[in-house]
Short mmCIF file of C-alpha atoms and ligand atoms in Angstrom, two decimals:
data_model
loop_
_atom_site.label_atom_id
_atom_site.label_comp_id
_atom_site.label_asym_id
_atom_site.label_seq_id
_atom_site.Cartn_x
_atom_site.Cartn_y
_atom_site.Cartn_z
CA MET J 1 104.69 112.49 95.78
CA THR J 2 108.19 113.12 97.09
CA ASP J 3 111.05 115.02 95.41
CA ARG J 4 113.08 111.80 95.30
CA ILE J 5 110.33 109.93 93.43
CA ARG J 6 109.78 112.86 91.07
CA GLU J 7 113.52 113.02 90.35
CA PHE J 8 113.74 109.25 89.83
CA LEU J 9 110.90 109.29 87.31
CA ARG J 10 112.36 112.33 85.50
CA THR J 11 115.90 111.01 85.18
CA ARG J 12 115.37 107.24 84.89
CA ARG J 13 112.21 107.33 82.77
CA PRO J 14 111.39 103.66 83.54
CA GLU J 15 109.54 101.81 80.80
CA GLY J 16 106.10 100.32 81.50
CA PRO J 17 103.89 100.68 84.54
CA CYS J 18 105.87 100.67 87.79
CA LEU J 19 105.73 101.44 91.47
CA VAL J 20 108.40 103.71 92.95
CA MET J 21 108.83 103.49 96.73
CA ASP J 22 110.64 106.13 98.79
CA LEU J 23 112.29 104.47 101.81
CA ASP J 24 112.59 107.83 103.60
CA VAL J 25 108.80 107.89 103.90
CA VAL J 26 108.71 104.36 105.34
CA ARG J 27 111.39 105.40 107.84
CA ASP J 28 109.31 108.43 108.90
CA ASN J 29 106.17 106.28 109.20
CA TYR J 30 107.91 103.75 111.44
CA THR J 31 109.20 106.53 113.67
CA THR J 32 105.73 108.06 113.87
CA PHE J 33 104.14 104.74 114.90
CA ALA J 34 106.84 104.09 117.49
CA ARG J 35 106.43 107.59 118.91
CA SER J 36 102.61 107.71 118.83
CA LEU J 37 102.14 104.36 120.58
CA PRO J 38 105.23 104.36 122.80
CA ASP J 39 104.38 101.28 124.88
CA THR J 40 103.42 99.18 121.88
CA ARG J 41 105.59 96.92 119.74
CA VAL J 42 105.27 97.38 115.99
CA TYR J 43 104.73 94.23 113.91
CA TYR J 44 104.78 95.34 110.27
CA ALA J 45 102.14 93.44 108.23
CA VAL J 46 104.45 92.04 105.55
CA LYS J 47 101.69 91.40 103.00
CA ALA J 48 101.23 95.15 102.42
CA ASN J 49 104.59 95.34 100.67
CA PRO J 50 107.30 92.68 101.16
CA ALA J 51 110.06 94.39 99.12
CA PRO J 52 113.39 93.22 100.65
CA GLU J 53 114.62 96.82 101.00
CA ILE J 54 111.55 97.68 103.11
CA LEU J 55 111.85 94.60 105.31
CA THR J 56 115.57 95.26 105.82
CA LEU J 57 115.01 98.90 106.74
CA LEU J 58 112.28 98.01 109.23
CA ALA J 59 114.35 95.19 110.71
CA GLU J 60 117.22 97.64 111.24
CA MET J 61 114.87 100.10 112.92
CA GLY J 62 113.77 97.45 115.39
CA SER J 63 110.41 96.45 113.93
CA SER J 64 108.86 93.04 114.40
CA PHE J 65 106.78 91.37 111.68
CA ASP J 66 103.29 89.95 111.16
CA CYS J 67 103.55 87.11 108.64
CA ALA J 68 100.79 85.10 106.96
CA SER J 69 102.77 82.25 105.40
CA VAL J 70 106.07 80.39 105.47
CA GLY J 71 107.10 82.42 102.42
CA GLU J 72 106.70 85.68 104.33
CA ILE J 73 108.51 84.23 107.35
CA GLU J 74 111.46 83.32 105.11
CA MET J 75 111.51 86.82 103.60
CA VAL J 76 111.76 88.34 107.08
CA LEU J 77 114.47 85.89 108.20
CA ALA J 78 116.43 86.77 105.03
CA THR J 79 116.93 90.29 106.45
CA GLY J 80 118.81 88.81 109.39
CA ALA J 81 115.97 89.46 111.85
CA LYS J 82 115.52 86.64 114.36
CA ALA J 83 112.39 84.49 114.53
CA ASP J 84 111.47 85.90 117.94
CA ARG J 85 110.39 89.05 116.09
CA ILE J 86 107.83 87.16 113.99
CA SER J 87 104.15 86.52 114.62
CA TYR J 88 102.43 83.93 112.43
CA GLY J 89 99.23 85.97 112.36
CA ASN J 90 97.14 84.07 109.84
CA THR J 91 94.33 82.12 111.54
CA ILE J 92 94.24 79.69 108.60
CA LYS J 93 97.41 77.61 108.39
CA LYS J 94 98.26 74.14 107.09
CA GLU J 95 99.67 72.04 109.88
CA ARG J 96 102.85 71.34 107.89
CA ASP J 97 103.37 75.11 107.56
CA VAL J 98 103.01 75.46 111.33
CA ALA J 99 105.64 72.72 111.71
CA ARG J 100 107.96 74.52 109.27
CA ALA J 101 107.48 77.86 111.08
CA PHE J 102 108.25 76.13 114.39
CA GLU J 103 111.44 74.67 112.86
CA LEU J 104 112.40 78.17 111.76
CA GLY J 105 111.98 79.38 115.36
CA VAL J 106 108.54 81.05 115.32
CA ARG J 107 106.81 80.78 118.72
CA LEU J 108 103.80 83.13 118.39
CA TYR J 109 100.65 82.07 116.53
CA ALA J 110 97.12 83.36 115.86
CA VAL J 111 94.10 81.08 116.33
CA ASP J 112 90.35 81.53 116.25
CA CYS J 113 89.04 77.99 116.87
CA VAL J 114 89.85 74.73 118.63
CA ALA J 115 90.92 72.88 115.46
CA GLU J 116 93.65 75.47 114.80
CA VAL J 117 94.79 75.29 118.45
CA ASP J 118 95.18 71.52 118.08
CA LYS J 119 97.39 71.93 114.98
CA ILE J 120 99.65 74.27 116.93
CA ALA J 121 99.73 72.05 120.00
CA ARG J 122 100.88 69.15 117.81
CA SER J 123 103.29 70.95 115.49
CA ALA J 124 104.53 73.95 117.52
CA PRO J 125 104.35 72.59 121.09
CA GLY J 126 104.65 75.05 123.96
CA SER J 127 104.20 78.11 121.73
CA ARG J 128 102.26 81.26 122.58
CA VAL J 129 98.84 81.67 120.99
CA PHE J 130 96.50 84.62 120.83
CA CYS J 131 92.85 84.32 119.91
CA ARG J 132 91.45 86.58 117.23
CA ILE J 133 87.96 87.93 117.83
CA LEU J 134 85.50 89.18 115.23
CA SER J 135 85.18 92.89 114.60
CA ASP J 136 82.51 94.41 112.38
CA GLY J 137 84.85 96.74 110.49
CA ALA J 138 82.44 99.69 110.74
CA GLY J 139 84.11 102.89 109.59
CA ALA J 140 86.68 101.09 107.45
CA GLU J 141 86.97 101.59 103.69
CA TRP J 142 88.33 98.06 103.26
CA PRO J 143 86.50 96.04 105.97
CA LEU J 144 87.69 92.52 106.70
CA SER J 145 84.31 90.85 107.22
CA ARG J 146 83.60 87.64 109.16
CA LYS J 147 86.37 85.56 107.69
CA PHE J 148 88.78 85.94 110.64
CA GLY J 149 88.12 85.67 114.34
CA CYS J 150 85.51 84.06 116.56
CA ASP J 151 82.73 85.62 118.56
CA PRO J 152 84.25 87.20 121.71
CA ASP J 153 82.02 84.90 123.82
CA MET J 154 83.79 81.87 122.36
CA ALA J 155 87.37 83.12 122.87
CA PRO J 156 87.74 81.99 126.54
CA MET J 157 86.88 78.42 125.55
CA VAL J 158 89.46 78.47 122.72
CA LEU J 159 92.14 79.96 124.98
CA GLU J 160 91.39 77.60 127.85
CA HIS J 161 91.69 74.70 125.43
CA ALA J 162 95.10 76.04 124.34
CA HIS J 163 96.19 76.14 127.97
CA ARG J 164 94.98 72.59 128.53
CA VAL J 165 96.94 71.20 125.56
CA GLY J 166 100.21 72.74 126.72
CA LEU J 167 100.31 76.04 124.85
CA GLU J 168 100.72 79.44 126.45
CA ALA J 169 97.35 81.24 126.21
CA TYR J 170 98.93 84.60 125.56
CA GLY J 171 96.30 87.10 124.51
CA VAL J 172 93.62 88.43 122.23
CA SER J 173 93.77 90.04 118.77
CA PHE J 174 91.41 91.82 116.42
CA HIS J 175 91.52 93.99 113.31
CA VAL J 176 89.16 96.94 113.12
CA GLY J 177 89.15 96.95 109.30
CA SER J 178 91.68 98.41 106.90
CA GLN J 179 91.73 102.14 106.10
CA GLN J 180 89.84 102.78 109.32
CA GLY J 181 88.79 106.44 109.47
CA ASN J 182 87.33 106.32 112.98
CA THR J 183 89.97 106.81 115.68
CA GLY J 184 87.51 105.38 118.25
CA ALA J 185 87.07 102.10 116.36
CA TRP J 186 89.33 100.17 118.78
CA ASP J 187 87.16 100.92 121.82
CA GLY J 188 84.50 98.23 121.36
CA ALA J 189 87.05 95.51 120.63
CA LEU J 190 89.12 96.56 123.66
CA ALA J 191 86.01 96.29 125.83
CA SER J 192 85.54 92.71 124.56
CA ALA J 193 89.24 91.96 125.09
CA SER J 194 89.08 93.14 128.70
CA HIS J 195 86.08 90.87 129.32
CA ILE J 196 88.03 87.94 127.96
CA PHE J 197 91.01 88.82 130.20
CA ARG J 198 88.71 88.84 133.27
CA GLU J 199 86.95 85.64 132.29
CA MET J 200 90.30 83.89 131.83
CA ALA J 201 91.60 85.22 135.16
CA GLU J 202 88.57 83.65 136.82
CA ARG J 203 89.61 80.38 135.24
CA GLY J 204 93.11 80.84 136.65
CA ILE J 205 94.81 81.82 133.40
CA GLN J 206 96.55 85.22 133.11
CA LEU J 207 96.51 86.58 129.56
CA LYS J 208 99.26 89.09 128.82
CA MET J 209 98.88 90.66 125.41
CA VAL J 210 96.40 92.51 123.21
CA ASN J 211 97.18 92.64 119.50
CA LEU J 212 95.54 95.80 118.20
CA GLY J 213 95.97 94.79 114.53
CA GLY J 214 96.23 97.25 111.64
CA GLY J 215 93.70 99.66 110.21
CA PHE J 216 95.78 102.85 110.35
CA PRO J 217 94.94 104.77 107.19
CA THR J 218 96.88 106.29 104.32
CA LYS J 219 95.82 109.66 102.97
CA TYR J 220 94.12 109.16 99.63
CA LEU J 221 91.66 111.83 98.45
CA LYS J 222 90.33 112.73 101.87
CA ASP J 223 92.41 113.83 104.85
CA VAL J 224 92.82 111.24 107.59
CA PRO J 225 93.48 111.69 111.32
CA LYS J 226 97.10 111.64 112.48
CA VAL J 227 98.61 108.42 113.89
CA GLU J 228 99.08 110.34 117.13
CA THR J 229 95.30 110.83 117.38
CA TYR J 230 94.81 107.07 116.96
CA GLY J 231 97.49 106.44 119.58
CA ASN J 232 95.79 108.72 122.10
CA ALA J 233 92.34 107.23 121.49
CA ILE J 234 93.70 103.69 121.86
CA TRP J 235 95.55 104.59 125.06
CA ASP J 236 92.37 106.15 126.51
CA SER J 237 90.42 102.97 125.70
CA LEU J 238 93.11 100.78 127.25
CA LEU J 239 92.93 102.78 130.49
CA LYS J 240 89.14 102.78 130.41
CA HIS J 241 88.83 99.01 130.03
CA PHE J 242 91.95 97.68 131.78
CA GLY J 243 92.44 100.33 134.48
CA ASN J 244 95.82 99.97 136.16
CA GLN J 245 96.44 96.59 134.53
CA VAL J 246 97.11 97.66 130.97
CA PRO J 247 98.43 94.60 129.10
CA GLU J 248 101.36 94.35 126.73
CA THR J 249 100.19 95.58 123.31
CA ILE J 250 101.27 95.21 119.69
CA ILE J 251 100.13 96.88 116.48
CA GLU J 252 100.36 95.49 112.96
CA PRO J 253 100.33 98.42 110.55
CA GLY J 254 100.48 97.53 106.85
CA ARG J 255 98.83 100.24 104.80
CA GLY J 256 99.76 102.96 107.30
CA MET J 257 103.44 101.98 107.10
CA VAL J 258 103.93 101.95 103.33
CA GLY J 259 100.85 103.33 101.53
CA ASN J 260 102.02 106.92 101.19
CA ALA J 261 105.58 105.87 100.33
CA GLY J 262 104.74 104.74 96.80
CA VAL J 263 103.66 106.21 93.49
CA ILE J 264 102.66 104.23 90.42
CA LYS J 265 103.60 105.63 87.05
CA SER J 266 101.31 104.49 84.28
CA GLU J 267 100.62 105.48 80.69
CA VAL J 268 97.44 106.29 78.80
CA VAL J 269 96.90 103.57 76.18
CA LEU J 270 93.62 104.81 74.72
CA ILE J 271 91.01 107.53 75.19
CA SER J 272 87.61 107.03 73.63
CA LYS J 273 83.87 107.62 73.98
CA LYS J 274 81.03 105.12 73.76
CA HIS J 275 78.90 107.63 71.82
CA ASP J 276 79.67 110.98 70.15
CA ASP J 277 77.26 112.77 72.49
CA ASP J 278 78.69 111.31 75.70
CA ASP J 279 80.23 113.68 78.21
CA VAL J 280 82.18 110.89 79.82
CA ARG J 281 85.45 109.76 78.28
CA TRP J 282 86.93 106.30 78.78
CA VAL J 283 90.61 106.47 79.68
CA TYR J 284 92.44 103.14 79.44
CA LEU J 285 95.70 102.90 81.37
CA ASP J 286 98.49 100.32 81.10
CA ILE J 287 97.67 99.21 84.68
CA GLY J 288 94.38 97.99 86.10
CA LYS J 289 92.80 95.67 88.63
CA PHE J 290 95.05 92.78 87.58
CA GLY J 291 98.23 94.85 87.41
CA GLY J 292 98.14 95.84 91.08
CA LEU J 293 95.08 98.05 91.55
CA ALA J 294 92.87 95.29 93.01
CA GLU J 295 91.75 97.55 95.84
CA THR J 296 89.74 99.59 93.34
CA MET J 297 87.25 96.69 93.59
CA ASP J 298 83.81 98.23 94.21
CA GLU J 299 85.71 101.56 93.95
CA ALA J 300 86.63 101.02 97.61
CA ILE J 301 89.99 102.74 97.53
CA ARG J 302 90.16 105.93 95.46
CA TYR J 303 93.74 106.96 94.80
CA PRO J 304 94.81 110.54 94.08
CA ILE J 305 95.62 110.73 90.36
CA SER J 306 97.66 113.43 88.66
CA THR J 307 98.85 114.22 85.14
CA GLU J 308 101.29 116.69 83.58
CA HIS J 309 98.40 118.90 82.46
CA GLY J 310 97.51 120.61 85.73
CA ASP J 311 93.84 120.86 86.60
CA GLU J 312 92.32 123.28 84.18
CA HIS J 313 89.27 122.25 82.13
CA LEU J 314 88.55 118.90 83.72
CA VAL J 315 86.15 116.39 82.20
CA PRO J 316 84.64 113.23 83.73
CA CYS J 317 86.56 110.07 82.86
CA VAL J 318 85.94 106.39 83.46
CA LEU J 319 89.28 104.75 84.27
CA ALA J 320 89.93 101.23 83.04
CA GLY J 321 92.84 98.81 82.77
CA PRO J 322 94.43 97.25 79.68
CA THR J 323 93.34 93.60 79.99
CA CYS J 324 90.58 91.77 78.10
CA ASP J 325 88.51 91.21 81.25
CA SER J 326 85.40 93.33 81.57
CA ALA J 327 85.91 93.48 85.35
CA ASP J 328 89.09 95.45 84.69
CA VAL J 329 87.44 98.85 85.19
CA MET J 330 88.69 100.83 88.17
CA TYR J 331 86.33 103.77 88.44
CA GLU J 332 83.02 104.04 86.61
CA LYS J 333 80.26 104.68 89.19
CA THR J 334 82.12 107.79 90.32
CA PRO J 335 84.21 108.99 87.38
CA TYR J 336 87.45 110.94 87.88
CA MET J 337 87.80 114.51 86.71
CA LEU J 338 90.85 114.65 84.43
CA PRO J 339 92.18 117.34 82.06
CA VAL J 340 90.56 117.46 78.63
CA SER J 341 94.06 117.82 77.15
CA LEU J 342 95.11 114.37 78.45
CA SER J 343 96.29 112.35 75.45
CA ILE J 344 97.31 108.85 74.44
CA GLY J 345 100.90 108.19 75.55
CA ASP J 346 100.79 110.63 78.49
CA ASP J 347 101.96 109.60 81.93
CA VAL J 348 99.41 109.31 84.72
CA LEU J 349 100.65 109.19 88.32
CA ILE J 350 98.66 107.20 90.86
CA GLU J 351 99.65 108.25 94.36
CA GLY J 352 99.41 106.52 97.73
CA THR J 353 100.00 103.14 96.07
CA GLY J 354 102.76 101.77 98.30
CA ALA J 355 100.49 99.19 99.98
CA TYR J 356 98.66 96.21 98.48
CA THR J 357 99.73 96.79 94.86
CA THR J 358 102.82 94.70 93.96
CA THR J 359 101.43 91.81 96.01
CA TYR J 360 98.07 91.97 94.24
CA ALA J 361 99.45 92.07 90.68
CA SER J 362 98.77 88.95 88.61
CA VAL J 363 101.71 86.99 87.21
CA ALA J 364 100.92 87.37 83.53
CA PHE J 365 97.21 87.77 82.88
CA ASN J 366 96.86 88.45 79.14
CA GLY J 367 100.66 88.36 78.98
CA PHE J 368 101.11 91.57 80.97
CA PRO J 369 104.07 91.24 83.35
CA PRO J 370 103.58 91.73 87.10
CA LEU J 371 104.01 95.24 88.48
CA LYS J 372 107.65 96.31 88.55
CA ALA J 373 108.88 98.05 91.70
CA TYR J 374 111.82 100.35 92.35
CA VAL J 375 112.72 101.04 95.97
CA ILE J 376 114.82 104.19 96.34
C1 PLP Q 1 96.39 92.72 106.67
C2 PLP Q 1 96.61 92.63 108.12
C3 PLP Q 1 97.14 93.71 108.81
C4 PLP Q 1 97.44 95.04 108.17
O1 PLP Q 1 96.31 95.81 108.05
P1 PLP Q 1 96.35 97.32 107.54
O2 PLP Q 1 94.95 97.75 107.59
O3 PLP Q 1 96.95 97.32 106.20
O4 PLP Q 1 97.21 98.06 108.52
C5 PLP Q 1 97.38 93.54 110.17
N1 PLP Q 1 97.11 92.38 110.80
C6 PLP Q 1 96.59 91.32 110.15
C7 PLP Q 1 96.34 90.07 110.91
C8 PLP Q 1 96.32 91.41 108.81
O5 PLP Q 1 95.79 90.36 108.18
#
């Protein structure tokens, strides 16, 4: 919580659930990434929070952008940033979207199989492609599973194919899993990447770039290592695996860029018990899984929550959202401890909610409007 957000909420008293983003925090985060990984270009992962004010600030500061769709590419171009600062990083693209991105000037694309390479060869001829490899996501609180990337053993074949059909086989990418708490998590993937570089060199193709992806955490309930610690660990791994031929690198922070810049203000709609003798109270807020808190799925992300009552006499509370879907319960397995004096109508502040909230809010499930956002 920053003074500016506190002041905004106190003076403006916005109606309904809303996210308030402090641009000063985003500015600090960008500076920290740029300083902690000095030889690395920053490609902000737009999906984390595409508010125009955030994209414009980052464009002014010199950031590049990781986009997953034509819509995101257009949002970035609307800031005035040129297309040479955009990576189309989604491995799953319709060919007509590739063609549209190419028309808009995008020349850098992610692939993880031959069929995707062929789409790019046809609709974005001559472009640079990097091959995403699988990563197990161990140590991450929001792992990204097997959906993206191919086995590292397969990558040389995909990249050689790209070279053969007239594309520039440019590099390798991976994502170690979002909210990655282990600063050493990049090491294994960098070992694989260096093998792929060597294998390609033997085939006469010089790769140039490693895309280190996102994964940099936001502080929720537990402390997290500093970005600088991640930067040092990544640099050590690069030296270990690439020796004196360290490639060009990029990072794609999403959560780590905007997570701690936002606070959601919500309101208690109802407090009840399921039985008179229960110790646990059910606290229903005016925001839930469908209003922007989708990352509470399986209670994966646990946000810091505060009220105006301080923290005396806390009681266990299940936290649930306002919709008529029984899946709309945020925290039940591990209840939150909240003040016994918390009452219907009180504000509840959910901190660290700058990433993956506005973009995850449904349009109008049960007639509830999507999450409102104020960028200050
Ligand atoms: C979502 C995503 C990111 C951002 O990940 P964070 O863990 O939020 O930093 C980066 N790169 C790609 C390709 C992504 O899909």
